[in-house]
XYZ file of C-alpha atoms in Angstrom:
467
model
C 0.000 0.000 0.000
C 1.231 3.546 -0.748
C 0.507 6.755 1.117
C 0.203 10.033 -0.843
C 1.609 13.016 0.957
C 0.920 16.535 -0.265
C 3.495 19.220 0.358
C 2.741 22.858 -0.600
C 5.028 25.668 -1.493
C 2.714 28.517 -0.395
C 0.486 29.341 2.558
C -2.488 29.857 0.216
C -2.133 26.355 -1.163
C -2.195 24.971 2.354
C -5.349 26.848 3.135
C -6.847 25.608 -0.111
C -6.110 22.090 0.829
C -7.581 22.572 4.307
C -10.826 24.075 2.921
C -11.467 21.624 0.153
C -10.199 18.336 1.487
C -12.148 16.142 -0.902
C -10.953 17.859 -4.036
C -7.340 18.406 -3.233
C -6.211 14.898 -4.023
C -6.777 15.307 -7.703
C -5.631 18.912 -7.629
C -2.464 18.077 -5.748
C -1.569 15.456 -8.228
C -1.557 17.943 -11.144
C -1.178 21.391 -9.707
C 2.261 22.993 -10.172
C 2.244 24.451 -6.653
C 2.423 21.003 -5.022
C 5.185 18.444 -4.771
C 4.055 14.820 -4.381
C 6.354 12.162 -2.722
C 5.680 8.556 -1.807
C 7.225 6.383 1.114
C 7.160 2.534 1.372
C 5.350 0.928 4.302
C 7.742 -0.740 6.950
C 7.375 -4.519 6.442
C 8.726 -6.666 9.345
C 10.497 -10.054 9.108
C 8.165 -12.883 10.029
C 10.614 -15.836 9.871
C 14.290 -16.703 9.403
C 15.283 -20.188 8.280
C 18.691 -21.902 8.174
C 19.675 -25.395 7.083
C 18.568 -27.453 10.143
C 21.804 -29.462 10.573
C 25.391 -29.288 9.442
C 28.468 -31.489 10.024
C 31.997 -30.056 9.871
C 35.536 -31.103 10.692
C 37.657 -29.073 13.118
C 39.119 -26.139 11.165
C 36.572 -26.224 8.340
C 34.336 -23.244 7.477
C 30.816 -22.970 6.096
C 28.915 -19.971 4.694
C 25.329 -19.920 5.924
C 22.599 -18.466 3.703
C 19.420 -17.470 5.536
C 15.925 -17.674 4.015
C 13.983 -14.611 5.199
C 10.200 -14.260 4.984
C 8.578 -12.260 3.606
C 11.033 -11.735 0.803
C 10.092 -8.037 0.641
C 10.793 -7.399 4.332
C 12.000 -3.842 4.854
C 15.159 -4.774 6.857
C 16.746 -8.082 5.903
C 19.961 -7.666 7.866
C 20.773 -10.353 10.457
C 22.778 -10.649 13.664
C 24.699 -13.927 13.989
C 25.579 -15.745 17.236
C 27.228 -19.030 18.290
C 25.954 -21.048 21.235
C 29.531 -22.155 22.112
C 32.615 -20.417 20.689
C 34.785 -23.326 21.839
C 33.038 -25.549 19.291
C 32.272 -23.055 16.511
C 32.563 -19.351 15.786
C 30.443 -17.259 13.390
C 31.070 -13.803 11.969
C 28.360 -11.231 11.136
C 28.248 -12.449 7.536
C 27.206 -15.940 8.624
C 30.612 -17.563 8.007
C 31.016 -20.413 10.535
C 34.430 -21.794 11.580
C 34.623 -25.163 13.438
C 36.945 -24.634 16.403
C 36.495 -27.751 18.557
C 34.876 -31.160 18.759
C 31.211 -31.185 19.879
C 27.740 -29.960 18.974
C 26.447 -26.370 19.169
C 23.791 -24.174 17.558
C 24.245 -21.197 15.257
C 21.590 -18.424 15.540
C 20.548 -15.748 13.039
C 18.381 -12.950 14.548
C 16.393 -10.483 12.467
C 17.683 -6.968 13.193
C 14.186 -5.496 13.648
C 12.963 -7.936 16.299
C 13.185 -11.276 18.075
C 12.622 -13.464 15.033
C 15.438 -15.989 14.702
C 16.543 -19.086 12.857
C 19.032 -21.696 14.012
C 21.054 -24.671 12.856
C 22.670 -27.510 14.809
C 26.343 -27.976 13.913
C 28.258 -31.131 14.784
C 32.050 -30.815 14.701
C 34.287 -33.869 14.440
C 38.066 -34.242 14.667
C 39.741 -32.803 11.625
C 43.084 -33.319 9.932
C 44.304 -29.761 9.576
C 48.063 -29.659 9.045
C 50.311 -27.645 11.332
C 51.040 -24.235 9.859
C 53.628 -23.141 12.414
C 55.487 -24.067 15.619
C 56.862 -21.210 17.714
C 59.063 -21.533 20.811
C 59.268 -18.961 23.565
C 61.788 -17.726 24.591
C 63.915 -17.951 21.465
C 67.074 -17.615 23.548
C 68.059 -17.565 27.187
C 70.503 -18.453 29.949
C 70.081 -21.692 31.896
C 71.773 -22.280 35.254
C 72.950 -25.834 35.907
C 70.602 -27.352 38.458
C 67.722 -24.940 37.785
C 64.983 -26.169 35.382
C 64.262 -23.837 32.442
C 60.854 -23.932 30.718
C 60.312 -23.414 26.970
C 56.710 -23.002 25.781
C 55.578 -24.145 22.350
C 52.706 -22.561 20.369
C 51.163 -24.662 17.585
C 48.918 -23.162 14.900
C 46.200 -23.517 13.915
C 44.778 -24.263 17.341
C 42.263 -26.564 15.637
C 44.910 -28.976 14.341
C 44.952 -32.360 15.963
C 48.769 -32.320 15.969
C 49.029 -30.413 19.241
C 52.161 -32.130 20.543
C 55.814 -31.710 19.602
C 58.943 -33.821 19.860
C 61.787 -32.206 21.768
C 65.517 -32.671 21.184
C 68.807 -31.157 22.310
C 71.736 -30.525 19.990
C 74.093 -31.704 22.750
C 72.677 -33.800 25.597
C 75.995 -33.582 27.457
C 75.388 -29.830 27.807
C 71.604 -29.873 28.364
C 68.689 -32.265 28.106
C 65.041 -31.477 27.428
C 61.811 -33.258 28.315
C 58.326 -31.844 27.670
C 59.866 -28.413 27.203
C 61.785 -28.463 30.505
C 65.511 -27.916 29.913
C 68.035 -29.262 32.445
C 71.550 -27.868 32.238
C 74.335 -30.439 32.624
C 77.496 -28.399 32.115
C 78.472 -24.978 30.742
C 78.123 -24.532 26.969
C 75.743 -23.584 24.158
C 72.895 -25.780 23.006
C 69.996 -25.594 20.553
C 66.633 -26.989 21.658
C 64.387 -28.073 18.775
C 60.646 -28.797 18.721
C 59.160 -30.750 15.784
C 55.405 -30.784 15.155
C 53.481 -34.026 15.482
C 53.095 -34.330 11.716
C 56.858 -33.810 11.355
C 56.491 -30.858 8.987
C 57.152 -27.795 11.143
C 59.997 -26.997 13.545
C 61.322 -24.181 15.666
C 64.400 -23.730 17.837
C 65.605 -21.937 20.938
C 69.317 -21.203 21.476
C 70.405 -21.415 25.109
C 73.572 -20.733 27.062
C 74.258 -23.086 29.987
C 76.290 -21.812 32.916
C 76.888 -22.437 36.601
C 75.020 -20.309 39.110
C 76.244 -19.219 42.535
C 75.724 -22.813 43.781
C 77.121 -25.556 41.571
C 74.925 -28.665 41.975
C 75.911 -32.293 41.578
C 74.824 -33.521 38.147
C 75.881 -37.175 38.290
C 77.071 -39.827 40.759
C 78.570 -43.134 39.695
C 79.491 -46.311 41.631
C 80.999 -49.626 40.550
C 78.102 -51.262 38.655
C 78.181 -54.524 40.612
C 79.937 -56.287 43.472
C 80.000 -59.852 44.862
C 80.554 -60.509 48.585
C 80.326 -63.386 51.057
C 78.158 -63.046 54.113
C 80.114 -61.070 56.700
C 82.540 -59.499 54.247
C 82.888 -55.734 53.870
C 83.709 -53.456 50.941
C 84.554 -49.744 50.915
C 82.641 -47.896 48.197
C 83.886 -44.642 46.658
C 81.456 -42.440 44.713
C 82.531 -40.448 41.642
C 80.714 -37.086 41.844
C 80.468 -34.691 38.885
C 81.134 -31.931 38.205
C 84.397 -31.882 40.070
C 83.677 -28.245 40.980
C 80.292 -29.049 42.598
C 79.672 -26.918 45.678
C 78.777 -29.900 47.923
C 80.105 -33.298 46.824
C 79.044 -35.191 49.942
C 76.660 -38.080 49.339
C 74.054 -39.910 51.406
C 74.424 -43.700 51.445
C 71.430 -46.044 51.499
C 70.755 -49.773 51.227
C 67.718 -51.159 49.414
C 67.615 -54.112 51.832
C 69.572 -54.109 55.107
C 68.847 -57.810 55.599
C 71.261 -58.406 52.708
C 73.653 -55.445 52.834
C 74.218 -52.559 55.211
C 76.127 -49.368 54.432
C 77.441 -46.760 56.846
C 77.711 -43.000 56.346
C 81.181 -43.378 54.811
C 80.136 -45.959 52.185
C 81.442 -49.055 53.998
C 79.236 -51.959 52.898
C 78.745 -55.069 55.062
C 77.167 -58.218 53.654
C 74.559 -59.362 56.176
C 72.557 -62.037 54.385
C 72.296 -64.107 51.225
C 70.647 -62.367 48.251
C 70.948 -59.365 45.913
C 70.334 -55.716 46.832
C 71.316 -52.262 45.585
C 73.467 -49.677 47.325
C 72.620 -46.027 46.594
C 74.667 -42.821 46.833
C 72.467 -39.704 46.676
C 73.371 -36.048 46.397
C 72.202 -33.942 49.320
C 69.537 -32.255 47.202
C 68.258 -35.695 46.183
C 68.415 -34.881 42.463
C 71.366 -37.121 41.528
C 71.827 -40.779 42.390
C 74.301 -43.543 41.721
C 73.791 -47.214 42.521
C 75.552 -50.557 42.569
C 74.125 -54.086 42.637
C 75.597 -56.235 45.409
C 75.244 -60.017 45.329
C 75.858 -61.769 48.649
C 76.582 -65.469 48.912
C 76.767 -67.648 52.018
C 80.021 -67.328 53.951
C 81.572 -69.262 56.830
C 82.233 -66.608 59.444
C 83.087 -68.060 62.866
C 81.121 -67.140 65.986
C 82.768 -64.324 67.910
C 80.442 -64.162 70.937
C 77.429 -65.766 72.597
C 75.534 -63.862 75.252
C 72.434 -64.734 77.295
C 69.734 -62.443 78.527
C 69.128 -62.051 81.384
C 72.585 -62.836 82.742
C 71.022 -63.638 86.136
C 67.553 -64.112 87.564
C 65.143 -65.911 89.892
C 63.257 -68.976 88.697
C 60.136 -70.057 90.545
C 59.535 -73.805 90.616
C 56.546 -74.537 88.415
C 56.950 -71.376 86.305
C 58.953 -71.699 83.048
C 61.763 -69.139 82.701
C 62.966 -68.060 79.216
C 66.567 -67.185 78.321
C 67.375 -65.465 75.000
C 70.668 -66.043 73.224
C 72.470 -63.549 70.938
C 75.075 -64.964 68.560
C 77.538 -62.642 66.764
C 78.297 -61.804 64.094
C 74.774 -61.742 62.732
C 76.078 -63.023 59.401
C 77.518 -66.246 60.815
C 75.827 -69.411 59.736
C 76.425 -70.927 63.214
C 73.330 -69.378 64.809
C 72.231 -72.449 66.801
C 73.462 -73.059 70.365
C 73.464 -76.060 72.658
C 71.979 -75.677 76.175
C 73.227 -77.276 79.425
C 72.482 -77.000 83.141
C 75.198 -77.202 85.810
C 72.799 -79.170 88.055
C 69.801 -80.910 86.554
C 68.512 -81.745 90.028
C 67.970 -78.001 90.572
C 66.903 -76.936 87.055
C 66.752 -78.305 83.529
C 66.888 -76.361 80.266
C 65.568 -77.040 76.760
C 65.624 -74.559 73.888
C 66.393 -71.760 76.361
C 63.386 -72.571 78.596
C 64.503 -73.231 82.204
C 62.380 -75.446 84.489
C 63.064 -75.234 88.232
C 63.143 -78.610 90.086
C 64.162 -77.654 93.612
C 65.588 -74.615 95.378
C 69.246 -73.860 94.673
C 71.640 -72.013 92.390
C 72.329 -73.226 88.858
C 74.324 -72.022 85.860
C 72.749 -72.337 82.422
C 75.243 -72.378 79.532
C 74.710 -71.820 75.789
C 77.500 -73.084 73.508
C 77.890 -72.155 69.816
C 77.371 -75.014 67.420
C 81.045 -74.943 66.456
C 81.793 -75.520 70.163
C 84.167 -72.573 70.458
C 82.167 -69.802 72.164
C 79.957 -69.940 75.271
C 77.617 -67.672 77.169
C 76.038 -68.277 80.576
C 73.372 -67.103 83.011
C 73.361 -67.720 86.780
C 69.898 -68.425 88.173
C 68.445 -68.868 91.659
C 65.684 -71.465 91.839
C 63.094 -71.145 94.610
C 59.524 -71.898 95.454
C 56.936 -69.317 94.613
C 53.568 -68.685 96.251
C 52.332 -71.941 94.729
C 54.559 -74.903 95.419
C 53.941 -77.727 92.963
C 54.530 -81.360 93.709
C 57.687 -82.750 92.188
C 56.937 -86.464 92.710
C 54.037 -88.733 93.567
C 54.026 -92.315 94.924
C 51.147 -94.633 95.875
C 51.767 -96.364 99.199
C 50.195 -99.624 98.037
C 51.509 -100.890 94.704
C 49.452 -104.143 94.576
C 46.147 -105.036 96.191
C 43.560 -107.851 96.088
C 39.878 -107.227 96.997
C 36.643 -109.179 96.883
C 33.635 -108.018 94.873
C 31.915 -105.277 96.923
C 34.957 -104.703 99.133
C 36.471 -101.160 99.399
C 40.000 -99.876 99.952
C 41.421 -96.346 100.551
C 44.570 -95.612 98.540
C 47.093 -93.248 100.063
C 49.711 -91.141 98.229
C 53.104 -89.761 99.185
C 53.709 -86.278 97.653
C 57.081 -84.568 97.427
C 57.883 -81.994 98.649
C 55.881 -82.436 101.758
C 55.147 -78.698 101.823
C 53.765 -78.577 98.282
C 50.672 -76.386 97.938
C 49.415 -78.147 94.819
C 48.410 -81.588 96.181
C 45.112 -82.336 94.434
C 45.016 -85.618 92.537
C 42.920 -87.099 89.778
C 42.018 -90.786 90.368
C 40.722 -93.383 87.899
C 40.944 -97.064 87.016
C 41.792 -98.550 83.672
C 38.538 -100.560 83.732
C 35.668 -99.066 85.720
C 33.570 -102.226 85.128
C 35.985 -104.171 87.396
C 36.617 -101.509 90.039
C 35.403 -97.948 90.631
C 37.289 -95.183 92.434
C 36.165 -91.782 93.757
C 38.037 -88.442 93.779
C 39.563 -89.259 97.198
C 41.183 -92.560 96.082
C 38.531 -94.867 97.637
C 38.279 -97.921 95.394
C 35.498 -100.574 95.347
C 35.462 -103.993 93.658
C 32.678 -104.394 91.086
C 33.399 -107.740 89.447
C 36.209 -110.233 89.169
C 39.209 -109.211 87.145
C 42.400 -107.150 87.093
C 42.696 -103.380 86.613
C 45.167 -100.558 87.209
C 44.629 -97.649 89.573
C 46.092 -94.269 88.468
C 46.756 -91.049 90.384
C 47.685 -87.853 88.426
C 48.615 -84.350 89.445
C 46.065 -81.803 88.209
C 48.363 -80.582 85.412
C 49.003 -84.205 84.405
C 52.765 -83.853 84.650
C 53.252 -86.277 87.580
C 51.606 -89.679 88.153
C 51.862 -93.110 89.744
C 49.910 -96.373 89.400
C 49.114 -99.609 91.275
C 47.781 -103.085 90.332
C 44.363 -104.097 91.686
C 42.846 -107.623 91.556
C 39.169 -108.327 92.277
C 38.291 -111.956 93.149
C-alpha cells in the first residue's frame, strides 16, 4: 500500500487544501504548486530459516545463507551468534568456523525484532596440518641445576597435531623433556621442537652456565659387586662436576637384611641375596647405585651372650633365656643348652624349668663348640609350690567283689601347695574309684589304679585284683 503526501510551497495552497479536502487529491496530483512524494510501508520479518543441521571437521568453514520471509521485508539484515565459541565461531556475515569437537547451535536474529533461525552444527576431529610451531623464549641463559621452561605454540589451534617432539643438539650440555631444559654443564645448546606431523619446527638457542651454587649432576658407583656373608667393601662415589659446591653423598641400602652401608660408604654383607646400594646427592636430584650379590660365607662365631645374665626362677613357672650370637652373618646361629645341676633346674631350647631350690648355671654353647655364654639363676619356690613327685603307698592289692580300699599317696615336697590328685581305674567295670582314692570292687578281674597331678605332669599307678 502507498501513502500520498501533499506538500505545498505557499500558505495559500495549504489553506486551499484545508478548505477543500475532498478535491485536493486530484488537484495536488496535477497542480504545479504542489510536490508529491511517496514512502514505502515498513514490512517486518516474520521468519528466518537456516539449514537445520550441518556437520563439519575441526578447522573447516561454512557460509550460511538465511531464508527470510517475507522476501520483501524492509530490513533483511541479520545478527549472527554461536551457542559455544569453543566448538564453533560465526562472523556477522554468517561464516562459521569449526573450532572444537562437539555440537552447538548457530543463531541468526532479524535486526528489527526477536525473530530468529538456528542450525545444529556437529564438529568432528579434523586433519588440519600444522602451519607453524613457535618456541618462547627464542634464547636464554640456563643455570645448571635450575629447570628452564620453553613453551611451544602450535597453529592452527584446531589442528589435531598439538604435541611436539623435543631434542637437544648436545645432551651432554643440556637435556630437554616436555619443554623443561636441564643444564648439565656450561656450553651452548639448541633446543628443537618438531610438530606431530613432522612438517614444522622451531628452535631456541640457550647458554648453559653455573650459578652461585654448583649442583651435583651425576654420581657413579662400581656397577656390581659380589661378597660373602660377613665380608665388607669400601665404596667410593665419583661425583660430577668436580667443581660441585657440595660433593658429599648420602648412602642407602635397598635391603639391610642383605647389605648394610654406613655414612662413609662401607658396605657389610649381612645375608644371602641381591640388593642395591645407593649414593644420593644432598639435594636428592642425583643418584648412583651398585648391585651387590651376597653369597653364604663361613664366618666363625665371635660371641654368645644370654639375657638375662642372672635371675630368679620359681619352681613350676617356666623361665625363658634369650641367646644372641655374633656376628649376625655367621651361619652358626644355633646353640646347645646345658644345666650345671639338673637336680635343681633343667633347660631345653632356652626354657629353664626349676626342680628344687638352689643355684644353677645355664650355659649356651655355639654349634662350632668354640664360644659360650652363661646365666646364673636362683631357683626357689613361689607362692604356689607344685609337687615334684608322687608315689602310691600300696603298689598291689587284692579285693573281693563289693569290698572297698582307701589308697594313700606320698607327695614330694611335703610342703607342696598343689596336692590335688585325679584318680581313675583302667577298667571301671571291674573296680570304681572316687576323687579321694577310695576304690570298690565291682566284678572279678584285674585293673590298674592311676593317680595324676592336676596338670598331668606327675603320676603313679598300682595293680588291683578283684576276686
